[in-house]
JSON list of C-alpha atoms in Angstrom, two decimals:
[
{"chain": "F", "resi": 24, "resn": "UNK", "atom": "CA", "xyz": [0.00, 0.00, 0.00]},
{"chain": "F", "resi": 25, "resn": "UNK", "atom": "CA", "xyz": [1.03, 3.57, -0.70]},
{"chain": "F", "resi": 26, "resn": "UNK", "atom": "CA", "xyz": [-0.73, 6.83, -0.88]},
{"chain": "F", "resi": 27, "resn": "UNK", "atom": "CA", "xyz": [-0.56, 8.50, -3.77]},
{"chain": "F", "resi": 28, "resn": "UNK", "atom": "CA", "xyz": [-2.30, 12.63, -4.25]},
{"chain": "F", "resi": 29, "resn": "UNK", "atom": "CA", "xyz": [-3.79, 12.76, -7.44]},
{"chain": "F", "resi": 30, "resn": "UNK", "atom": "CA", "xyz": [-4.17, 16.91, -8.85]},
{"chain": "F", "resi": 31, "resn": "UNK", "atom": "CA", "xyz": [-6.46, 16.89, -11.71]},
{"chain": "F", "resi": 32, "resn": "UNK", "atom": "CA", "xyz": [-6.23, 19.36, -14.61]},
{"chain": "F", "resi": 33, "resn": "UNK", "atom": "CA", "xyz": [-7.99, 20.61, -17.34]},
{"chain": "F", "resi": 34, "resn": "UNK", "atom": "CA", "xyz": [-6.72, 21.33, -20.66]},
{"chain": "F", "resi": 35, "resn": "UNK", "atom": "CA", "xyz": [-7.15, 23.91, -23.22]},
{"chain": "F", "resi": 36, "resn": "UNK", "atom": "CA", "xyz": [-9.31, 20.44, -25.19]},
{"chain": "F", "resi": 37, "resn": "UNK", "atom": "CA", "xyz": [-11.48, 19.97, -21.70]},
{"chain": "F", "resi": 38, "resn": "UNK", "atom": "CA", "xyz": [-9.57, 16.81, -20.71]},
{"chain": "F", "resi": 39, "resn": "UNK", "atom": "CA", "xyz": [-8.74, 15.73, -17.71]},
{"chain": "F", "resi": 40, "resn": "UNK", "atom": "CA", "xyz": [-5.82, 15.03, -17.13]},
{"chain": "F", "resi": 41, "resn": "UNK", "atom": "CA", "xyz": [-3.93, 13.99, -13.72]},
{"chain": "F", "resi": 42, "resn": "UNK", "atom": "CA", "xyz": [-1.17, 15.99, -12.66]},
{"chain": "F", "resi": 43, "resn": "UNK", "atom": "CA", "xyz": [2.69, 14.70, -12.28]},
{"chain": "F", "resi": 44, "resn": "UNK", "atom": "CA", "xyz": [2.71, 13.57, -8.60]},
{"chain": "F", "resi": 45, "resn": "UNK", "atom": "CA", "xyz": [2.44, 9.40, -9.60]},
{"chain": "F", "resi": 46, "resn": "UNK", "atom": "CA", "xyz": [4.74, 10.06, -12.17]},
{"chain": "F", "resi": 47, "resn": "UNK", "atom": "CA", "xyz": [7.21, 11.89, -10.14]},
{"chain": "F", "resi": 48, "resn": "UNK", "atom": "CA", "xyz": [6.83, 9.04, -7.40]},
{"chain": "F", "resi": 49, "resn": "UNK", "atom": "CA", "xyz": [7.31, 6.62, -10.02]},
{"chain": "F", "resi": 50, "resn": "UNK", "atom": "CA", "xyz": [10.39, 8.24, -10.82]},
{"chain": "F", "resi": 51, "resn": "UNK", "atom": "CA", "xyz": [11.57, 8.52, -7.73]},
{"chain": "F", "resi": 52, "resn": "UNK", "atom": "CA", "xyz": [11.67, 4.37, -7.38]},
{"chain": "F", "resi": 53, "resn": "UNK", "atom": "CA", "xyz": [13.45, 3.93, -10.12]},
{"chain": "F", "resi": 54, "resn": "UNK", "atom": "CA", "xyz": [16.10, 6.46, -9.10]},
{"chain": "F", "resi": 55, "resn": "UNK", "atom": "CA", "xyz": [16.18, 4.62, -5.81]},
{"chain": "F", "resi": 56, "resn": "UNK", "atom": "CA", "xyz": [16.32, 1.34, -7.87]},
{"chain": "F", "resi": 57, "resn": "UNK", "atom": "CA", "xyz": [19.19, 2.78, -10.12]},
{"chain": "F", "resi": 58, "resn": "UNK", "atom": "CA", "xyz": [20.61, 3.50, -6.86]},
{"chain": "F", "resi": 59, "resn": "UNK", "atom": "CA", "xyz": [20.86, 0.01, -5.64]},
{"chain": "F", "resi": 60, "resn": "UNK", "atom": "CA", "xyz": [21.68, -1.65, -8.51]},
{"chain": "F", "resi": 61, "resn": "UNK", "atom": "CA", "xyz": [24.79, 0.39, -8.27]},
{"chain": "F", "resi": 62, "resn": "UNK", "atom": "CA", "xyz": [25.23, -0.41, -4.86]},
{"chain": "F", "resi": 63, "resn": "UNK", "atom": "CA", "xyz": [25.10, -4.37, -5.77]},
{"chain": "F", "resi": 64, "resn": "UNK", "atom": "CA", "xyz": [27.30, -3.84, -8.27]},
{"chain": "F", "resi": 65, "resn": "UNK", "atom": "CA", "xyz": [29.59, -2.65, -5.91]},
{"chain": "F", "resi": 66, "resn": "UNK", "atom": "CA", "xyz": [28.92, -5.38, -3.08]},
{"chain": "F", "resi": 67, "resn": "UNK", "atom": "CA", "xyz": [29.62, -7.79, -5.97]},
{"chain": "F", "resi": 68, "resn": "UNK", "atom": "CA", "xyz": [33.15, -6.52, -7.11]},
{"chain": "F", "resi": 69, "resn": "UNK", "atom": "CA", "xyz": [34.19, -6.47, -3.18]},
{"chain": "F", "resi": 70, "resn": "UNK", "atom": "CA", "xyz": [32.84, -9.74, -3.06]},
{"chain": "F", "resi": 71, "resn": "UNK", "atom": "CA", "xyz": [34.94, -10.92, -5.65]},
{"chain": "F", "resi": 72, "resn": "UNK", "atom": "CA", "xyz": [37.89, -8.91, -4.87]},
{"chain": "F", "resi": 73, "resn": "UNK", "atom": "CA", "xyz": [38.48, -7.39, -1.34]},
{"chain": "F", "resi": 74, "resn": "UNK", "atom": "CA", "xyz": [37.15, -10.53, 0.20]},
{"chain": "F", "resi": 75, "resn": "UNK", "atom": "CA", "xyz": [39.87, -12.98, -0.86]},
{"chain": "F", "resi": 76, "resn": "UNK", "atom": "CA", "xyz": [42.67, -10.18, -0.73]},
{"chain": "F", "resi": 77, "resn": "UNK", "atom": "CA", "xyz": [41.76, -10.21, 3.40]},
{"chain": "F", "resi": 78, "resn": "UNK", "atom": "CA", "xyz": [42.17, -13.70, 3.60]},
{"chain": "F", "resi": 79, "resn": "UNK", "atom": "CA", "xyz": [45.09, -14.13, 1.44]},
{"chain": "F", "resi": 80, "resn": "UNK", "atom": "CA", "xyz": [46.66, -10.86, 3.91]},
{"chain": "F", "resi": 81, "resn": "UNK", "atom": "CA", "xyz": [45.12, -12.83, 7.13]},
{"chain": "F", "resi": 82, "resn": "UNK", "atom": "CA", "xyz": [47.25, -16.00, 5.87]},
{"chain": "F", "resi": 83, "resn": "UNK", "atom": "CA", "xyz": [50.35, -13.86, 5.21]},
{"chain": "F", "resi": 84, "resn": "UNK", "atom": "CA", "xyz": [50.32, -12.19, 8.26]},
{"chain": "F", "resi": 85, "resn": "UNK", "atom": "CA", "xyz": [49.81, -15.40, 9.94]},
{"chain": "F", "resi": 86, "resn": "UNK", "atom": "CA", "xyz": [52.61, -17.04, 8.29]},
{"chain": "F", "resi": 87, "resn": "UNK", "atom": "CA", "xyz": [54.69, -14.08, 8.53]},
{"chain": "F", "resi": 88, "resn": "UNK", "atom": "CA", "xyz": [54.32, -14.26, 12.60]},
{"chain": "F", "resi": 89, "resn": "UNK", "atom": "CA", "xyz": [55.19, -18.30, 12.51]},
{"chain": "F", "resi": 90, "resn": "UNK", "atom": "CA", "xyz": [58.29, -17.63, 10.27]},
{"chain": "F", "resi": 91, "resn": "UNK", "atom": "CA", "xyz": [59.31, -14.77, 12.43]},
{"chain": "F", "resi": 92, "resn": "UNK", "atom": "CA", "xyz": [59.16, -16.64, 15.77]},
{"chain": "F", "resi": 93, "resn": "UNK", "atom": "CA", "xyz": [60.51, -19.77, 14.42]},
{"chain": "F", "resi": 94, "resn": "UNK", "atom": "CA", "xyz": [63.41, -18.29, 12.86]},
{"chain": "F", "resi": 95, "resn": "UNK", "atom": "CA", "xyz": [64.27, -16.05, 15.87]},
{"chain": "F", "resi": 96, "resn": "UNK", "atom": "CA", "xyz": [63.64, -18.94, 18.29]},
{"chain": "F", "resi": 97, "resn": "UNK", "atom": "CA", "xyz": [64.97, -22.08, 17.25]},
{"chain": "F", "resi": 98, "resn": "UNK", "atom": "CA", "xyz": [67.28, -20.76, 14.24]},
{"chain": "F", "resi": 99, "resn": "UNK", "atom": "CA", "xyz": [68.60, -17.91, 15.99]},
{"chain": "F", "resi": 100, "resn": "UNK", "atom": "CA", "xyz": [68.17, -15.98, 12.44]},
{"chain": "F", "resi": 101, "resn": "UNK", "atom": "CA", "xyz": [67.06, -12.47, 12.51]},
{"chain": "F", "resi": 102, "resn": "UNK", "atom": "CA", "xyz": [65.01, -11.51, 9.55]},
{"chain": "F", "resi": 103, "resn": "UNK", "atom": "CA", "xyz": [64.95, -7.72, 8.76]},
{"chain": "F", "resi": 104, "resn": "UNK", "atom": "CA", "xyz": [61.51, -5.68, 7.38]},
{"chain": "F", "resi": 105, "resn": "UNK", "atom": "CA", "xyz": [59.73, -9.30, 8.35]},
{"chain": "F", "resi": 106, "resn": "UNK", "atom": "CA", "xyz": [57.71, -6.29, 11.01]},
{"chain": "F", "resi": 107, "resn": "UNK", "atom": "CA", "xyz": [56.91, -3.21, 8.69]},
{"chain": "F", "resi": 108, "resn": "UNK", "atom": "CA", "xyz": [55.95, -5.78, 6.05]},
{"chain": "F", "resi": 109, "resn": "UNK", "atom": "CA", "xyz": [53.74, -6.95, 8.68]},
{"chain": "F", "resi": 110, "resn": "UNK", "atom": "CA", "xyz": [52.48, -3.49, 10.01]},
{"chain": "F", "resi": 111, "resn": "UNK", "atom": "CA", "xyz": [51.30, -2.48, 6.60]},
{"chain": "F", "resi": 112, "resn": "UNK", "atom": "CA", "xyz": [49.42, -5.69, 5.88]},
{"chain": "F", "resi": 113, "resn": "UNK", "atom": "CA", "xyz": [47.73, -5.43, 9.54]},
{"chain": "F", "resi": 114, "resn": "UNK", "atom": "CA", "xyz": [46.88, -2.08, 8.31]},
{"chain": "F", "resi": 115, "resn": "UNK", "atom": "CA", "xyz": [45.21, -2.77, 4.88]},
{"chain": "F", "resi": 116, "resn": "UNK", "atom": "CA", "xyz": [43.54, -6.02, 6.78]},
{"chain": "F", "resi": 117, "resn": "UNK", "atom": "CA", "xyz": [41.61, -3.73, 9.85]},
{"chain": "F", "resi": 118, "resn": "UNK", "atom": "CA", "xyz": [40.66, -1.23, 7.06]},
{"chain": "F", "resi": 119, "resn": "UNK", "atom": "CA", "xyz": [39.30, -3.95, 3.85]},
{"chain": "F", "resi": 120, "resn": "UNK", "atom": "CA", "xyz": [37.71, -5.67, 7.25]},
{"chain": "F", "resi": 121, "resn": "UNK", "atom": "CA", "xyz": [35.91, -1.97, 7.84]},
{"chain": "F", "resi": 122, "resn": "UNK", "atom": "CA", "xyz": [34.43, -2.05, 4.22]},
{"chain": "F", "resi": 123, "resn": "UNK", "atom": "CA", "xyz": [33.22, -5.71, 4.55]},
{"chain": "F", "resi": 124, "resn": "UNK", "atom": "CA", "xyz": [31.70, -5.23, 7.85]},
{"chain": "F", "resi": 125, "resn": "UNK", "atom": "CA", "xyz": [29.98, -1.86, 6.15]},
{"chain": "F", "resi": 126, "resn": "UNK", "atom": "CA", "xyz": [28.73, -3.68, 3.29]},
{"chain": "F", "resi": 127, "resn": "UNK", "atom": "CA", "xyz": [27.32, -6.26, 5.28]},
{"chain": "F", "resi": 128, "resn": "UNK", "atom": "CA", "xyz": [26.68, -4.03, 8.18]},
{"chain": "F", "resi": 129, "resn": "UNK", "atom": "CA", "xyz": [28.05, -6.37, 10.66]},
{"chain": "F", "resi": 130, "resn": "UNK", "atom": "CA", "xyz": [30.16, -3.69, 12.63]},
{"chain": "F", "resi": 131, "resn": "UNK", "atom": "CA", "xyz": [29.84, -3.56, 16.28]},
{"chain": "F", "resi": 132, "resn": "UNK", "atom": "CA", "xyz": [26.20, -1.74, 17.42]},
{"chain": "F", "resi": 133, "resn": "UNK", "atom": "CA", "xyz": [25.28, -0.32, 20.99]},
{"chain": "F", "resi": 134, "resn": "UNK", "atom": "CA", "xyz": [21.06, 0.54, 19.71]},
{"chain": "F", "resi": 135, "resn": "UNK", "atom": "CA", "xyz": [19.01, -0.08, 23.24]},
{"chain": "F", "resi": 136, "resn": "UNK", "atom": "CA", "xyz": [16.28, 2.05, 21.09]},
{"chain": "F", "resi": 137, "resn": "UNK", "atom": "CA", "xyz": [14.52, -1.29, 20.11]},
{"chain": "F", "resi": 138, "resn": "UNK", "atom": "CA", "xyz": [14.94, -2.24, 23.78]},
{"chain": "F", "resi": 139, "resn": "UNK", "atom": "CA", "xyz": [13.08, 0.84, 25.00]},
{"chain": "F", "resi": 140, "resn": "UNK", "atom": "CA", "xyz": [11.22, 2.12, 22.10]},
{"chain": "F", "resi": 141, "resn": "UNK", "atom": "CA", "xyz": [8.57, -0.97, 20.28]},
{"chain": "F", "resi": 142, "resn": "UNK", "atom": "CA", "xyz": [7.02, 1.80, 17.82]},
{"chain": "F", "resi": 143, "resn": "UNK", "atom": "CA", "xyz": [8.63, 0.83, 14.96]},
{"chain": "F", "resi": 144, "resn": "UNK", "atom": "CA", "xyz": [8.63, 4.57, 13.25]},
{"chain": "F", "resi": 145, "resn": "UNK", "atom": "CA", "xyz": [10.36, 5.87, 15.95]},
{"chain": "F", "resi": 146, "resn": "UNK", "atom": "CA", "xyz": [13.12, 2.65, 15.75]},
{"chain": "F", "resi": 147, "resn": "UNK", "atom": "CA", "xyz": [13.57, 3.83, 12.45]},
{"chain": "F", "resi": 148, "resn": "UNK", "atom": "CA", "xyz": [13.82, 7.79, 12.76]},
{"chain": "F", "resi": 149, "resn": "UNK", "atom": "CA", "xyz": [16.44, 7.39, 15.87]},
{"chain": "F", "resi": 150, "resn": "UNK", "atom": "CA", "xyz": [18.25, 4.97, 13.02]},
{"chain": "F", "resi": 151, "resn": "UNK", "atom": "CA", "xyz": [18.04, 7.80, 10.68]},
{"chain": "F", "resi": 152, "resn": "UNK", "atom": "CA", "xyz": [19.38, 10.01, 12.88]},
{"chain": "F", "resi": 153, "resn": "UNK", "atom": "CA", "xyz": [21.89, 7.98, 14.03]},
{"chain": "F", "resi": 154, "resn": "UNK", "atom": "CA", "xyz": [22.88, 7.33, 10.29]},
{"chain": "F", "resi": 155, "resn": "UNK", "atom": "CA", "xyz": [22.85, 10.97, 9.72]},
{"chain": "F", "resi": 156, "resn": "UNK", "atom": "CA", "xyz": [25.54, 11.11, 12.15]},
{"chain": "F", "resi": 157, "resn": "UNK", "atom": "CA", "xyz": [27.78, 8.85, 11.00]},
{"chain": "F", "resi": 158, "resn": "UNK", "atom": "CA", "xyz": [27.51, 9.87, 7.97]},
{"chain": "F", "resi": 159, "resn": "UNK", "atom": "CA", "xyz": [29.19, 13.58, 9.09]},
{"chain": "F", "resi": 160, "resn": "UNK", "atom": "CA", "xyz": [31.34, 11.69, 11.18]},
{"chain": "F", "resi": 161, "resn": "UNK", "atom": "CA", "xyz": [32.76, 9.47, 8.42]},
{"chain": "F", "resi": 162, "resn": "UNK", "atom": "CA", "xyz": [32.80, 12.98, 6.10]},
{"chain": "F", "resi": 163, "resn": "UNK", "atom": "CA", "xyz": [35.28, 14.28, 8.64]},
{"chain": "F", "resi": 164, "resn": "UNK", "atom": "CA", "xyz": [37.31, 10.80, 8.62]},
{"chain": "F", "resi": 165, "resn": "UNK", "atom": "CA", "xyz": [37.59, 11.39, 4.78]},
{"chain": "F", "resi": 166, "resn": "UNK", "atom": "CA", "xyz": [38.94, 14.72, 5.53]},
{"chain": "F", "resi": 167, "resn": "UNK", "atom": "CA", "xyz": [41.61, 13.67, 8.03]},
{"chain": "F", "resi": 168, "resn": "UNK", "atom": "CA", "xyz": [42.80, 10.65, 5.98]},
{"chain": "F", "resi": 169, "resn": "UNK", "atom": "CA", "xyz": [43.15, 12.41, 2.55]},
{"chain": "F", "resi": 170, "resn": "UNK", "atom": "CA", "xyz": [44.85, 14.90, 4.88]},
{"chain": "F", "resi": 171, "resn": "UNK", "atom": "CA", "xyz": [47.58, 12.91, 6.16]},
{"chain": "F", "resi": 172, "resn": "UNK", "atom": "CA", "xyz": [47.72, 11.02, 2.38]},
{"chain": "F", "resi": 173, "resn": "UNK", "atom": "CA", "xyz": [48.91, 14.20, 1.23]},
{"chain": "F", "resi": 174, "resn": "UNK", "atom": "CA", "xyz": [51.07, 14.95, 3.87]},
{"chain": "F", "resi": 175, "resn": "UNK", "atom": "CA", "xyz": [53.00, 11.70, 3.48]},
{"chain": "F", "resi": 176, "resn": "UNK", "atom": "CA", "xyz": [52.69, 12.09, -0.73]},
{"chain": "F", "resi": 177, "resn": "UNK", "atom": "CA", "xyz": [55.36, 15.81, 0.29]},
{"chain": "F", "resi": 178, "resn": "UNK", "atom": "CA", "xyz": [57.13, 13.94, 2.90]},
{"chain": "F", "resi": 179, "resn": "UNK", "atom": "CA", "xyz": [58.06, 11.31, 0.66]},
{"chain": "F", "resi": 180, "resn": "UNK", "atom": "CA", "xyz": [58.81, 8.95, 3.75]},
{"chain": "F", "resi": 181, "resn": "UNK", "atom": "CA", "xyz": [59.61, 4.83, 3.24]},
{"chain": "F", "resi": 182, "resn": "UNK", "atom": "CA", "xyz": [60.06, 2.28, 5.88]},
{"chain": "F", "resi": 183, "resn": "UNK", "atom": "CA", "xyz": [64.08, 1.61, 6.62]},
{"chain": "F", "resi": 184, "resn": "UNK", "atom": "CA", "xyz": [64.00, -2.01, 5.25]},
{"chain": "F", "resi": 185, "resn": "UNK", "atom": "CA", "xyz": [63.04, -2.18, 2.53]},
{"chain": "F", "resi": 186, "resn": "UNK", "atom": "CA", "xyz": [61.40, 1.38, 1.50]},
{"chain": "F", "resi": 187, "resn": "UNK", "atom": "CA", "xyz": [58.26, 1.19, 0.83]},
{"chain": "F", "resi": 188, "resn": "UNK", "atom": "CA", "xyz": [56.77, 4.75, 0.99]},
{"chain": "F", "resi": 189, "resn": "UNK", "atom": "CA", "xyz": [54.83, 5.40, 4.00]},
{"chain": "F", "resi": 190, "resn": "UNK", "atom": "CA", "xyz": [51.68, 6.32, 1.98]},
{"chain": "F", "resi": 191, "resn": "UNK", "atom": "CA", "xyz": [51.08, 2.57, 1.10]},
{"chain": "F", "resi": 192, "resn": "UNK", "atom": "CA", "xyz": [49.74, 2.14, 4.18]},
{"chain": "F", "resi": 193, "resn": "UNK", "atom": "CA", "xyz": [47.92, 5.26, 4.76]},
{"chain": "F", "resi": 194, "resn": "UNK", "atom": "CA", "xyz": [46.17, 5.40, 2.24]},
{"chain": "F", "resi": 195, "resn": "UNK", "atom": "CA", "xyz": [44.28, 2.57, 3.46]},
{"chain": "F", "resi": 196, "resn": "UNK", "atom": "CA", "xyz": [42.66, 4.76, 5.77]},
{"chain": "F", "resi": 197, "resn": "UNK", "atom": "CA", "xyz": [41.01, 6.74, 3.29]},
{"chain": "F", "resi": 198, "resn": "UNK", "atom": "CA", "xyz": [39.96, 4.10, 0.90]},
{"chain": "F", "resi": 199, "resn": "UNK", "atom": "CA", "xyz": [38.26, 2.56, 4.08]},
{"chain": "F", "resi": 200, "resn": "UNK", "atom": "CA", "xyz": [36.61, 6.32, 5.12]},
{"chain": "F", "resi": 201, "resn": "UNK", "atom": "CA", "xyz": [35.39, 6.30, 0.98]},
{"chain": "F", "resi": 202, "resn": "UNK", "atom": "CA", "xyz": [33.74, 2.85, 1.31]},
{"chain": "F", "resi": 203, "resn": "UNK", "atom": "CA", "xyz": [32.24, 3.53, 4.75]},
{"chain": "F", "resi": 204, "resn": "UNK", "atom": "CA", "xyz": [30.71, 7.07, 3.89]},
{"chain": "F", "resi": 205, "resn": "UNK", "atom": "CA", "xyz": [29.08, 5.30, 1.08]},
{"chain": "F", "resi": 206, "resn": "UNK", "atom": "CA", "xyz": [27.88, 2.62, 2.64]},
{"chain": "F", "resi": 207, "resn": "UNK", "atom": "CA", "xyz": [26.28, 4.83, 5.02]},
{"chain": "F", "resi": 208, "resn": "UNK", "atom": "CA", "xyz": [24.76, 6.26, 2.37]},
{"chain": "F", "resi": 209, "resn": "UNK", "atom": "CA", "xyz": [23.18, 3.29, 1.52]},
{"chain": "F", "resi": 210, "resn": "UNK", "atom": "CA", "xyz": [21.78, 2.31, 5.05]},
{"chain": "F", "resi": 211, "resn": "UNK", "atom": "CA", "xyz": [20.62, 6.06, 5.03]},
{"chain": "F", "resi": 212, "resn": "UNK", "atom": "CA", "xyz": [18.64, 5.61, 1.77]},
{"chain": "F", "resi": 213, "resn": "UNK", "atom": "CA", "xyz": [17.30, 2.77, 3.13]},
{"chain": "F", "resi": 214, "resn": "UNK", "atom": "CA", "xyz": [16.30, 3.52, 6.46]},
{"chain": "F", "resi": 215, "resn": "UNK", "atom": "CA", "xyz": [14.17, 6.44, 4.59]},
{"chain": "F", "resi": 216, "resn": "UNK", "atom": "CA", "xyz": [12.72, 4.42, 2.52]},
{"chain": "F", "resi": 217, "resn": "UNK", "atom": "CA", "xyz": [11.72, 1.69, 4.67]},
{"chain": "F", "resi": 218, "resn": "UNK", "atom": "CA", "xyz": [10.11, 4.49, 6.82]},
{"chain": "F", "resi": 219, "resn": "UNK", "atom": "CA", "xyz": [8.04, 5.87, 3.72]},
{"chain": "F", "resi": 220, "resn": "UNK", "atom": "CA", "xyz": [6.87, 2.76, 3.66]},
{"chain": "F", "resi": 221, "resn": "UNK", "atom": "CA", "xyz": [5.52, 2.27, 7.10]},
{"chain": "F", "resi": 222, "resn": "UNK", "atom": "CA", "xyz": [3.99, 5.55, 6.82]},
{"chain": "F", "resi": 223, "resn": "UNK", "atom": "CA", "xyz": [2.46, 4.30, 3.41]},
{"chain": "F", "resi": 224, "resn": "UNK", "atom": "CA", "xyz": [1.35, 1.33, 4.96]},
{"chain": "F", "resi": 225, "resn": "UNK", "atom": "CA", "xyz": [-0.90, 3.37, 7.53]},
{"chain": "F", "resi": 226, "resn": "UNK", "atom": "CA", "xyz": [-2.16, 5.95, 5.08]},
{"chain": "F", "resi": 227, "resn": "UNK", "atom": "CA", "xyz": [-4.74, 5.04, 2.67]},
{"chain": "F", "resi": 228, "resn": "UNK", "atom": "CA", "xyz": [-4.71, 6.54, -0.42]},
{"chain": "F", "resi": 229, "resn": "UNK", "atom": "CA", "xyz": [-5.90, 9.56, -1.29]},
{"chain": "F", "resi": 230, "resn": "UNK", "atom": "CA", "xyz": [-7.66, 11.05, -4.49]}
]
């Protein structure tokens, strides 16, 4: 159910016509429609792509730890730029994880609004707002991490193993504040719409 307002017009031929408001709400869905599709387009290249390049990092940096220790240990062989190797990797792991766990919003919650609140409107504006929120929250993350990219593109500073420029890894951070922002987009868009709906639900339709 939705409720649609119907204007009706005359024309210079006497013939009523309806005015733009279904059409324009018509429109409006397939926008929003457009606007997912591009979103699953997305989910299914990070499917396809970030997903095994965490586990094939989670194995390295697994592996990395046993060759370290075992060397060290029982070899008594140092190996040099085994850690900043490792530091970088940790890095691009936490941040890929972030996207994943915003695509699939699994990230950690605290909402006690369902616990208090059973009117499920309500639920959904405070998740709006909420959203809203993070949203300007993960706008000024994007800010700060293309910051400090730039700052390390004119420092030009690389690790003292093997130099790898310090950017490699910092960059991370703002490909994981670019994901997350739009993802919260996404939850925002459909937090709205899933409250249109229960007003839609409630409200018959008008002509």
């Amino acid at each position: 159910k939705f409720s649609v307002t119907l204007n009706w017009k005359i024309d210079s031929k006497g013939r009523v016509i309806a005015d733009s408001a279904l059409a324009l709400y018509i429109q409006r869905i397939k926008e929003l429609r457009d606007t997912m599709i591009i979103f699953k387009c997305i989910d299914w290249l990070l499917d396809r792509i970030i997903a095994p390049i965490v586990a094939i990092i989670g194995l390295f940096v697994a592996l990395s730890f046993v060759v370290g220790i075992t060397a060290r240990s029982f070899l008594g062989i140092p190996l040099f730029g085994v850690e900043e190797l490792v530091l970088i990797a940790v890095i691009w792991f936490y941040m890929l994880g972030a996207i994943l766990a915003s695509k699939n919003s699994a990230h950690l919650r605290a909402d006690f609004i369902p616990v208090v609140i059973k009117n499920e409107k309500v639920i959904l504006a405070f998740r709006i707002i909420a959203t809203v929120i993070s949203i300007l929250m993960a706008g000024l993350f994007v800010l700060w991490s293309n910051e400090l990219f730039q700052w390390a593109l004119q420092r030009s500073q690389t690790t003292p193993v093997f130099s790898i420029p310090m950017y490699v890894s910092q960059v991370s951070l703002l490909t994981a504040a670019l994901f997350m922002t739009l993802y919260l987009v996404r939850d925002l868009i459909n937090d709205i719409q899933a409250l249109c709906h229960k007003k839609d639900s409630s409200t018959p339709i008008q002509r």
